[in-house]
Structure formats: C-alpha cells, structure tokens
XYZ file of C-alpha atoms in Angstrom:
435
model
C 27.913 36.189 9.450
C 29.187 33.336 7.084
C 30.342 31.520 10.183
C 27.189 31.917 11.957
C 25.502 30.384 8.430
C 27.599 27.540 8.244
C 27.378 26.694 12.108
C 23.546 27.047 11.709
C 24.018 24.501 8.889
C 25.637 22.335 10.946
C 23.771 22.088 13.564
C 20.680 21.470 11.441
C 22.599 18.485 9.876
C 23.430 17.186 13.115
C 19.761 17.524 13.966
C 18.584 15.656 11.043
C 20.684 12.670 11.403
C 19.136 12.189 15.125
C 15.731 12.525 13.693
C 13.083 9.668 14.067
C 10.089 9.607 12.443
C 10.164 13.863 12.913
C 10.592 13.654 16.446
C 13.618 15.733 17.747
C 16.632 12.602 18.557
C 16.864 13.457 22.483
C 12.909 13.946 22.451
C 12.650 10.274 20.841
C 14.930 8.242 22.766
C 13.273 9.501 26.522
C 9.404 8.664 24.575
C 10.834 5.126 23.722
C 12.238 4.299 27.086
C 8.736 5.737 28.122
C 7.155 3.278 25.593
C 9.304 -0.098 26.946
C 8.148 0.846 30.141
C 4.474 1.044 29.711
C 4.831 -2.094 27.508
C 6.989 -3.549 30.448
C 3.856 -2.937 32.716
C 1.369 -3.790 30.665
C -0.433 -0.273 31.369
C -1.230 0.885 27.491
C -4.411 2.693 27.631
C -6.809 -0.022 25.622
C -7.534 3.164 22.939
C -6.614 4.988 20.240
C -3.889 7.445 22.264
C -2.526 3.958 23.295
C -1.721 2.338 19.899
C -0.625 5.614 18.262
C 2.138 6.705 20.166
C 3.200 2.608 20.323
C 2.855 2.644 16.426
C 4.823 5.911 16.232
C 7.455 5.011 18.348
C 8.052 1.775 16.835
C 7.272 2.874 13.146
C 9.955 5.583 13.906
C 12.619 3.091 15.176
C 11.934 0.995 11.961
C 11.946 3.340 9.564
C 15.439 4.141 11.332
C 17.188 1.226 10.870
C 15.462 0.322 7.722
C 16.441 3.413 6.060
C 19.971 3.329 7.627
C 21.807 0.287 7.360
C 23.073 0.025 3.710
C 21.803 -3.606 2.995
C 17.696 -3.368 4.096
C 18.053 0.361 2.603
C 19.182 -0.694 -0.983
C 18.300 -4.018 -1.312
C 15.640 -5.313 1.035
C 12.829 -2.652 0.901
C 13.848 -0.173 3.667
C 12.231 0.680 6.605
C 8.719 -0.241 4.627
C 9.765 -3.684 4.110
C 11.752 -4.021 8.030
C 8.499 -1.895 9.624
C 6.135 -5.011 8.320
C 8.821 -8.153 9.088
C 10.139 -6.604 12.621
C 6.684 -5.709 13.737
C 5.228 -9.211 12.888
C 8.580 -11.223 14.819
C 7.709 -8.727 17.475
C 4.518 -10.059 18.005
C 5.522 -13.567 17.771
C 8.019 -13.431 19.987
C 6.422 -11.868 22.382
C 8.011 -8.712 22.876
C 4.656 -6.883 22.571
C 1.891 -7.145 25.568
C -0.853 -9.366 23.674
C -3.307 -6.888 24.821
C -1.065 -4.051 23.165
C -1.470 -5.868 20.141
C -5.178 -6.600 20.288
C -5.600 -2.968 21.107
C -3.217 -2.043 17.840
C -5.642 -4.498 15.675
C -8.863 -2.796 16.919
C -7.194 1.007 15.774
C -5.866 -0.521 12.260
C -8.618 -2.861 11.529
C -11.658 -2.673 13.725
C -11.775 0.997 13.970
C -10.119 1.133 10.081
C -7.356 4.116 10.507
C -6.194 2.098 7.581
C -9.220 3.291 5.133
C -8.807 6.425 6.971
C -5.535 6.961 5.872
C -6.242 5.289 2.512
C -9.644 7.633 1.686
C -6.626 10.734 2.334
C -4.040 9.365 -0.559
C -6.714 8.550 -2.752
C -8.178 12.090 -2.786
C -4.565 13.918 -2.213
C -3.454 11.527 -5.122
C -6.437 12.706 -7.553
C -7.024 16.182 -6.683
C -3.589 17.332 -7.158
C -3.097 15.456 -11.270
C -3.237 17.613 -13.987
C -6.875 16.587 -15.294
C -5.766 15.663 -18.841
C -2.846 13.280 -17.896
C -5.586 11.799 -15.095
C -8.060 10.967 -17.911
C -5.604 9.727 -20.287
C -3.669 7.952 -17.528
C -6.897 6.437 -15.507
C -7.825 5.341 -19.907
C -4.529 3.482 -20.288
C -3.728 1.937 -16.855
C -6.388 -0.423 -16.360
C -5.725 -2.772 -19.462
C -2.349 -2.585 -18.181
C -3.272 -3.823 -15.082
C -5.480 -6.498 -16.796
C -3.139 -7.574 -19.090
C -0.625 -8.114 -16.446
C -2.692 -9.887 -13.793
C -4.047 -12.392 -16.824
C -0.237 -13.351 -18.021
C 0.544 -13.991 -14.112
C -1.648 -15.804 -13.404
C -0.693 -18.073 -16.609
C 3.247 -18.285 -16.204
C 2.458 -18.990 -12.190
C 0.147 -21.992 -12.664
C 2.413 -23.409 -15.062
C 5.426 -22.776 -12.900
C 3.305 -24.248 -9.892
C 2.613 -27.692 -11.725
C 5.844 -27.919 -12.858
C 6.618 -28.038 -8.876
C 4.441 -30.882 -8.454
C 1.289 -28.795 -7.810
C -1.701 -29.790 -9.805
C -3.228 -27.090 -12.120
C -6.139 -26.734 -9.630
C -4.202 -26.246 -6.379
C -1.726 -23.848 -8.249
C -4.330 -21.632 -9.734
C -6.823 -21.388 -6.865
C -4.649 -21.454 -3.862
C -1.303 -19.616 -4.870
C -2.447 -17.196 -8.254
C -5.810 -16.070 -6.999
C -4.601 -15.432 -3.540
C -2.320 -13.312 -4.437
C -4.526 -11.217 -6.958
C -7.498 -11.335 -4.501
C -6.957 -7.846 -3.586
C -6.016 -8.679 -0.015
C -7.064 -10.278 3.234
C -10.734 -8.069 4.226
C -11.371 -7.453 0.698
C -10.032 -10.329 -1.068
C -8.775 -13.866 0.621
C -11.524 -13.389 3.190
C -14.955 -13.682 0.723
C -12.735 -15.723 -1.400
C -12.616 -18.376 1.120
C -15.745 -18.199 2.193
C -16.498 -18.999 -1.639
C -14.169 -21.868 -1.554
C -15.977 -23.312 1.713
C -19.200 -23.439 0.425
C -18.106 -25.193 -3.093
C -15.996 -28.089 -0.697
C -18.208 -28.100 2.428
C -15.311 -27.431 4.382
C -14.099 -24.764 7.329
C -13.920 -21.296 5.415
C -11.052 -20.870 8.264
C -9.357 -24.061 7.445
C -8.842 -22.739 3.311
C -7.962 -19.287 4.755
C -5.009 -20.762 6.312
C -4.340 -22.070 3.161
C -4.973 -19.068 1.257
C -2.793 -16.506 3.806
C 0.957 -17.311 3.371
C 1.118 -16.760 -0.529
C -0.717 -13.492 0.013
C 1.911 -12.132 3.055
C 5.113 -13.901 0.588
C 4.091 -12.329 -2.649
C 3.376 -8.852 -0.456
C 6.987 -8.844 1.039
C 8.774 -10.026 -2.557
C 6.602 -6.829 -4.347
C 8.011 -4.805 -1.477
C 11.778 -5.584 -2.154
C 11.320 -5.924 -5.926
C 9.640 -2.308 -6.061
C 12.183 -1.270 -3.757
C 15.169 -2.648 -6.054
C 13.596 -1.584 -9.344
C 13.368 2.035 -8.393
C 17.025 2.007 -6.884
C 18.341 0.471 -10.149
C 16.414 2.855 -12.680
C 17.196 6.383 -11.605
C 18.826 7.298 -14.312
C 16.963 5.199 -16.995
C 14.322 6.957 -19.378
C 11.694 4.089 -18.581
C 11.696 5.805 -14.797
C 9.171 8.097 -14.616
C 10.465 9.617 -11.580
C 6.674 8.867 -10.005
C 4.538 10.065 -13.275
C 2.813 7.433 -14.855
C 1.593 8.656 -18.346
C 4.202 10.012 -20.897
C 4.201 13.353 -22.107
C 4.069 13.099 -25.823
C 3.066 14.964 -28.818
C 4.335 18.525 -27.113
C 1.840 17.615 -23.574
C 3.648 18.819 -20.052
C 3.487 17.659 -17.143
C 2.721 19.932 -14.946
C 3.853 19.931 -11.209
C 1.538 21.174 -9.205
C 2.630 23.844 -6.517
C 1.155 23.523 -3.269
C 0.566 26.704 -0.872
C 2.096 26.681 2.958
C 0.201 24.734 5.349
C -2.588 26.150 7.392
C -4.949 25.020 9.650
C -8.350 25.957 7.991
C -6.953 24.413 4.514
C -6.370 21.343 6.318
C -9.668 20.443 7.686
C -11.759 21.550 5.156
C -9.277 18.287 2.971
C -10.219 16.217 5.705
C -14.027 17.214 4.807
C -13.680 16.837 1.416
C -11.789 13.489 1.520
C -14.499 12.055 4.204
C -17.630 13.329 1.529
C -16.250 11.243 -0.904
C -15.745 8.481 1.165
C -19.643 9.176 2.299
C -20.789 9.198 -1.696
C -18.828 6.306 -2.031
C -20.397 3.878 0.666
C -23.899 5.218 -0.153
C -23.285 4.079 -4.140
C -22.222 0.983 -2.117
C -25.111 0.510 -0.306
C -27.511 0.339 -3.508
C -24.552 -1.967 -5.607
C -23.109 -3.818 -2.876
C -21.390 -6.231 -5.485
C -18.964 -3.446 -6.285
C -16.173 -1.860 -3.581
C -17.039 1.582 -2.298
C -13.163 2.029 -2.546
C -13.911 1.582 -6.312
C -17.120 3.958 -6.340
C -14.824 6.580 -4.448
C -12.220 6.366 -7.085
C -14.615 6.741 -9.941
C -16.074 10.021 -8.469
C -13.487 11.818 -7.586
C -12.009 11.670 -11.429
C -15.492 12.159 -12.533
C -15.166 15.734 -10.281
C -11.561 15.768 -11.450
C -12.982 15.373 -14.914
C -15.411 18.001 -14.593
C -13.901 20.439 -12.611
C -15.986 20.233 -9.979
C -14.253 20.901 -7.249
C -12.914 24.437 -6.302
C -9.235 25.124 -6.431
C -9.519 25.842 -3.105
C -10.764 22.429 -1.981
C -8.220 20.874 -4.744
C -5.709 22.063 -2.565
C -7.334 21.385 0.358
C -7.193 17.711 0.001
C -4.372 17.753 -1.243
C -2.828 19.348 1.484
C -4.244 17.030 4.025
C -3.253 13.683 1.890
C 0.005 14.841 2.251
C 0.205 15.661 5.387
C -1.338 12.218 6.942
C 1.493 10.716 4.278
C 3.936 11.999 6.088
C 3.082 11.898 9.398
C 1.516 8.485 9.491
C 3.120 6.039 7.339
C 5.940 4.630 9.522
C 3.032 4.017 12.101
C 0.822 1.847 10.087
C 3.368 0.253 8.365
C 4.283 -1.038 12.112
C 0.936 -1.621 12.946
C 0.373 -3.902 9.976
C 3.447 -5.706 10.825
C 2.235 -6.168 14.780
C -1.415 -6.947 13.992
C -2.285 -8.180 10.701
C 0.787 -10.486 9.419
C 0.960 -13.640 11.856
C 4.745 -14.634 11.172
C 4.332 -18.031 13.473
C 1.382 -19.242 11.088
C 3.159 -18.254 8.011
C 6.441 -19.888 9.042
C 4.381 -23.566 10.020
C 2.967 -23.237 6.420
C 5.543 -21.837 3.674
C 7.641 -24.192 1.514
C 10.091 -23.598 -0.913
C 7.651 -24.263 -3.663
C 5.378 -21.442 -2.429
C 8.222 -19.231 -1.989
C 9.583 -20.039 -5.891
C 6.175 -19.429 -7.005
C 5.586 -16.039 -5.450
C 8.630 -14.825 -6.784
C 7.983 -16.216 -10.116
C 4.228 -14.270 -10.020
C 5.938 -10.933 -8.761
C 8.616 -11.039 -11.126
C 6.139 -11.834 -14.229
C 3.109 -9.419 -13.387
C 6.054 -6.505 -12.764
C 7.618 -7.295 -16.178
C 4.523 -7.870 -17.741
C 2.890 -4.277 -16.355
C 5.989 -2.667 -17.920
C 5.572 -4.005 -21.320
C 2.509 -3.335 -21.445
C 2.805 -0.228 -20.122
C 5.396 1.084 -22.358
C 3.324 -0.132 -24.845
C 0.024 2.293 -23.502
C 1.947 4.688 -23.141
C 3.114 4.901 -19.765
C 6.324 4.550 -17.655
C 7.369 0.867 -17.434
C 9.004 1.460 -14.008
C 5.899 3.045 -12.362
C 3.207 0.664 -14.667
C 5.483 -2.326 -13.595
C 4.867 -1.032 -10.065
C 1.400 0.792 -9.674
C -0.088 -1.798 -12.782
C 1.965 -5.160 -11.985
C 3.506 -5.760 -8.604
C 1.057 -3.954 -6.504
C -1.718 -6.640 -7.650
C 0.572 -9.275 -5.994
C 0.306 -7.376 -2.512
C -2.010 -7.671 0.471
C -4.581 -4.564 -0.994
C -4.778 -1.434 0.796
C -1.757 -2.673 3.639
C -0.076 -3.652 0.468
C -0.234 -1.057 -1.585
C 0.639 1.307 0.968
C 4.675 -0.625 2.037
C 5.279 -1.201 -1.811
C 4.674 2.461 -2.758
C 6.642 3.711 0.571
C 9.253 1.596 -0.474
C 9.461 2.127 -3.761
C 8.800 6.047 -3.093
C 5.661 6.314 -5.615
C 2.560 6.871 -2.932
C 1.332 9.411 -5.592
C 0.138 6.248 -7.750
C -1.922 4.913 -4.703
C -5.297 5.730 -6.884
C -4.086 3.630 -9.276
C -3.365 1.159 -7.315
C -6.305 0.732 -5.487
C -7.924 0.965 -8.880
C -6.331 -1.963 -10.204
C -6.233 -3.437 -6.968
C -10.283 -3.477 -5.668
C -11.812 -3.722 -9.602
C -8.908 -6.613 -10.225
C -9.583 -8.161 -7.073
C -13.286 -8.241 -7.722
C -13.018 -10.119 -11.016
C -11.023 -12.562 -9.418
C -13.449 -13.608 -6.811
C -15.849 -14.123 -9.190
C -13.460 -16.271 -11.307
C -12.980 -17.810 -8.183
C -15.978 -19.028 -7.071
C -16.888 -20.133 -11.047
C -13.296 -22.073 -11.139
C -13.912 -23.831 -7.638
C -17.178 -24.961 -8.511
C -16.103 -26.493 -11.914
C -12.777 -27.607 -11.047
C-alpha cells in the first residue's frame, strides 16, 4: 500500500513538472505544434476562440520559462515580467501573423477581456476581506498612495533636470506619464490635453508620452518581483495583507467552499451588476472612472453587509477562478498587442531609463514609509500604494501583482491607480497650460 502511495506521489510530481499553464505536458506540446502551424498558415480564426487558445499557449510557454530558469524567476520578474517583454519582441520581430495580432488587440482591448478580467479581481478581491480590516484598510491606503505619488513626482523632476531636462519636460513628459494611470485611461486624454494647450498632433506627444509609461511598468514589475523575494522572512512582509492587526484584531482567512458550477455563475452575475451600477454612476458623472464608482460600491455593500454570504462567495469563487486560469494569457496578450517594443526602442535614452528607475524606486520606498506609518505593511503598501502607480493601469497592475504574488491587493490598486490617475490629468492640463 505504502509503495503504491509513494509511486502515486511520484507520478503526480512528475506530472507537475510537465505542466504548462494547467494543461497536461504531452497535451501542451501537440496544442503548441498545433498553434505554430496555424500561425505558420496564417489560418487563426479572426475571433475570440482564435486569440485565446494563441494567448494560452503562449502565456503558458512564458510563464514556463519565466518561472523556471533561476535568473528571470528570482531576479527579473518571472514569467509576468518575460510574458510582457517576449510577447512584445514577438510581435516586432515578426514571429506573430500581423493579423493574429490585430485579432489579439481587438479580444484585449476592443472587445476589453481586460476589464472583464479586471471587474472579476476587483469583486473576488472585496467580497472575500474581512469587512473591518476593508474599512480600516480602504481609510489608510489612499493617503498612502497620495503621499507617495506627490514625493515621486518631486525627487523625479529634480533627478530629471539634473540630467539636463528642464523642469517642464521632466515633470510633464516623464512624472505624469508614469502616474497617469495608464495608456486608455491615462496617457491617452492626457495627450489629448497636451495637444490642445501646444496646437500640436495629440499622436505626436503620445509618442512622447509612451516609453516612460512601458519603462517605469517593466522596472515596478522586477522591483515588486525582487522586494517580495528578499522579504519573506521580514516582519514588514505582510505575506499579501495590507493592514496590521493591532490592538488584539485578527485577521481572518477566509475559507472558501469547493467549486461548483451554479456558485460560479451566479459570481460572474454579481461581478457584471457591479460593473453595470458602476458605468450607469458613470454615465451621470462622466468626470469620474466607473472603475472608481465600482470600487466605491462594492465596499459600500461590503460595508453594509449587503450582499449574501452566498453571493460573497460566489464572487469570490469566480475572481479566483478567472485568476488562475487567465493570467498567463493576458499577460501575453498585453505583451503581443499593447507594448510596441520597435517604437519604444527608437525613443528610450539612458536618461529616461535613470529616471524611471529613480521614480519606481522613490514612490516604492516612499509607499512603505508611509505605510508603516498608517499602519499597514510596508512591503505590500510599497507595492499596492507605491510602485503600482508607476505601471501602465489595469495591464499594469495586473504583471506587478502576478509577479510580486499579491493579486489580492488589485482593489487597491486600481483605487490608487484610476482616483490617482484622475488628479493627475487634471494637474496636467492646469501645468501645461501655465508652464
């Protein structure tokens, strides 16, 4: 009997070392040669069955070398951080159909799997926090946040004239950028604010704007990544919890049931209504994000206890299950689609690059500080509250907390992120029009 345990044992250690993105090793390697070959022929069906199992595939054979080869696993972000760089040099080199890729844009973009996916964390994320440490967490973070974003974007204007850039060029084109809250959300309107101050092409600045948005993204991917891996054992490493437990509070880990079907679309429902309540708030306040509306009422249910156990679960159930399932695909697809490596390499220099590092380096140490100071973890403030505002918003937020292992904190995030990234346009378009 023991021998039939241990070869049972065996075997399923032999079959999770072949494993790719959950598909069985044999399985994998006869749906990639599959994959090269419809690729090869340029016969991917132009629709969403087309780009997922292209993003799977290639998400899966990321995430496997990322996540195996000792150097990109401990020091360069993973499979995360390779998933994003070896999907973009993909597409630049041309070893992805152009078509493929236009079809993989329309799925993560066009067709926004990426909110999708997004609207599933956020819920998953909220639903499933003890409701005290959510209220006292959600209290705390955002001056964090704040705090962090405003010392930034001080140390990196100074460090930026200090490299020959003047104060106006190093604030407006490198800091905001990068605190925008992305490309759709943030460089995008940004820009188009920028145009109409200058009379210029809104697509000439956005050139100018992109590269220190994609550098900053990649550095907060590898300096999560490293911070985590060099913490484990530290008391500042929350292990994924934010707030603290002080003054005799527990945190409490919540205990999810076994997966069923019925559970899982009724989360699916329940993320989706939120979503719904959130566009419709939208629609009557378009100035503010219905990613930030969304946020607010789901801790407002939280809050209240609104929602059913039941549905709790529910959501939480099917955040979790989309997390795991999906995130080695859209990581890919965001490398393939949305980063352009050939226009970021004919526009970096080694001043942007300095400065980038200098931002991601000062907003993570300053959203530890401060967070230790509220409170809360420095590792996961420095991370969810600091380097996560120097990434490219929901795309970003998503590869830094893969890598660094925290997607739990993706509500923070994308509440520091979209209310952050908000301010700053505003600053923006007052700064351009005086400076």
């Amino acid at each position: 009997m023991s021998e039939q345990t241990s070869e049972k044992g065996l075997f399923a250690k032999i079959e999770e070392k072949v494993q790719v993105t959950h598909i069985g090793g044999v399985a994998f390697v006869l749906m990639l040669l599959l994959l090269v070959a419809v690729l090869g022929l340029n016969a991917m069906p132009k629709n969403m069955g087309g780009a997922l199992f292209a993003l799977v595939i290639l998400g899966g054979v990321f995430f496997f070398v990322g996540n195996n080869t000792p150097i990109l696993k401990s020091y360069l972000g993973g499979g995360s951080a390779l998933a994003v760089v070896a999907g973009s040099a993909f597409t630049a080199m041309g070893l992805v159909p152009h078509t493929a890729v236009a079809n993989i844009k329309t799925f993560i973009s066009d067709n926004n799997f990426l909110e999708f996916y997004i609207v599933a964390l956020i819920c998953s994320a909220i639903l499933k926090m003890d409701r005290d440490l959510l209220l006292k967490s959600a209290v705390r973070f955002l001056p964090v946040a704040f705090g962090a974003m405003i010392i930034a974007f001080i140390v990196t204007s100074l460090v930026g004239m200090s490299l020959g850039y003047d104060f106006k060029h190093a604030a407006l084109y490198i800091s905001f950028p990068m605190m925008a809250g992305g490309i759709g959300a943030g460089i995008v309107p940004l820009s188009a604010s920028y145009a109409g101050a200058l009379h210029q092409s809104a697509g000439d600045i956005l050139n100018q704007l992109f590269p220190a948005v994609v550098i900053a993204n990649l550095l907060a991917i590898i300096g999560s990544s490293l911070l985590v891996k060099f913490t484990t054992k530290s008391k500042m490493n929350g292990q994924g919890e934010l707030l603290k437990a002080t003054g005799g509070m527990e945190v409490k880990k919540t205990e999810m049931p076994a997966i069923n079907n019925r559970q899982l679309m009724n989360g699916m429902m329940v993320a989706l209504s939120f979503y719904m309540m959130g566009n419709v708030l939208y629609h009557f306040v378009p100035k503010i994000n219905a990613f930030a509306f969304m946020i607010l009422l789901v801790i407002l249910a939280k809050g209240f206890n609104l929602v059913p156990k039941f549905y709790e679960e529910s959501a939480a159930m099917f955040g979790n299950m989309i997390t795991y399932a999906t995130t080695p695909a859209l990581l890919a697809g965001i490398g393939l689609a949305l980063v352009d490596m050939n226009k970021l390499l004919q526009t970096v220099t080694w001043q942007l690059v300095l400065c980038s590092f200098v931002s991601v380096i000062t907003i993570g140490i300053a959203g530890g500080f401060l967070g230790k100071l509220f409170g809360l973890y420095p590792v996961e403030s420095a991370i969810a509250g600091g380097m996560i505002n120097n990434s490219m918003g929901g795309t970003g937020n998503v590869a830094v907390l893969s890598a660094s292992n925290r997607m739990g904190l993706i509500a923070f995030a994308q509440m520091g992120n979209r209310i952050g990234g908000a301010i700053i346009l505003i600053l923006g378009g007052l700064l351009i029009t005086i400076l």
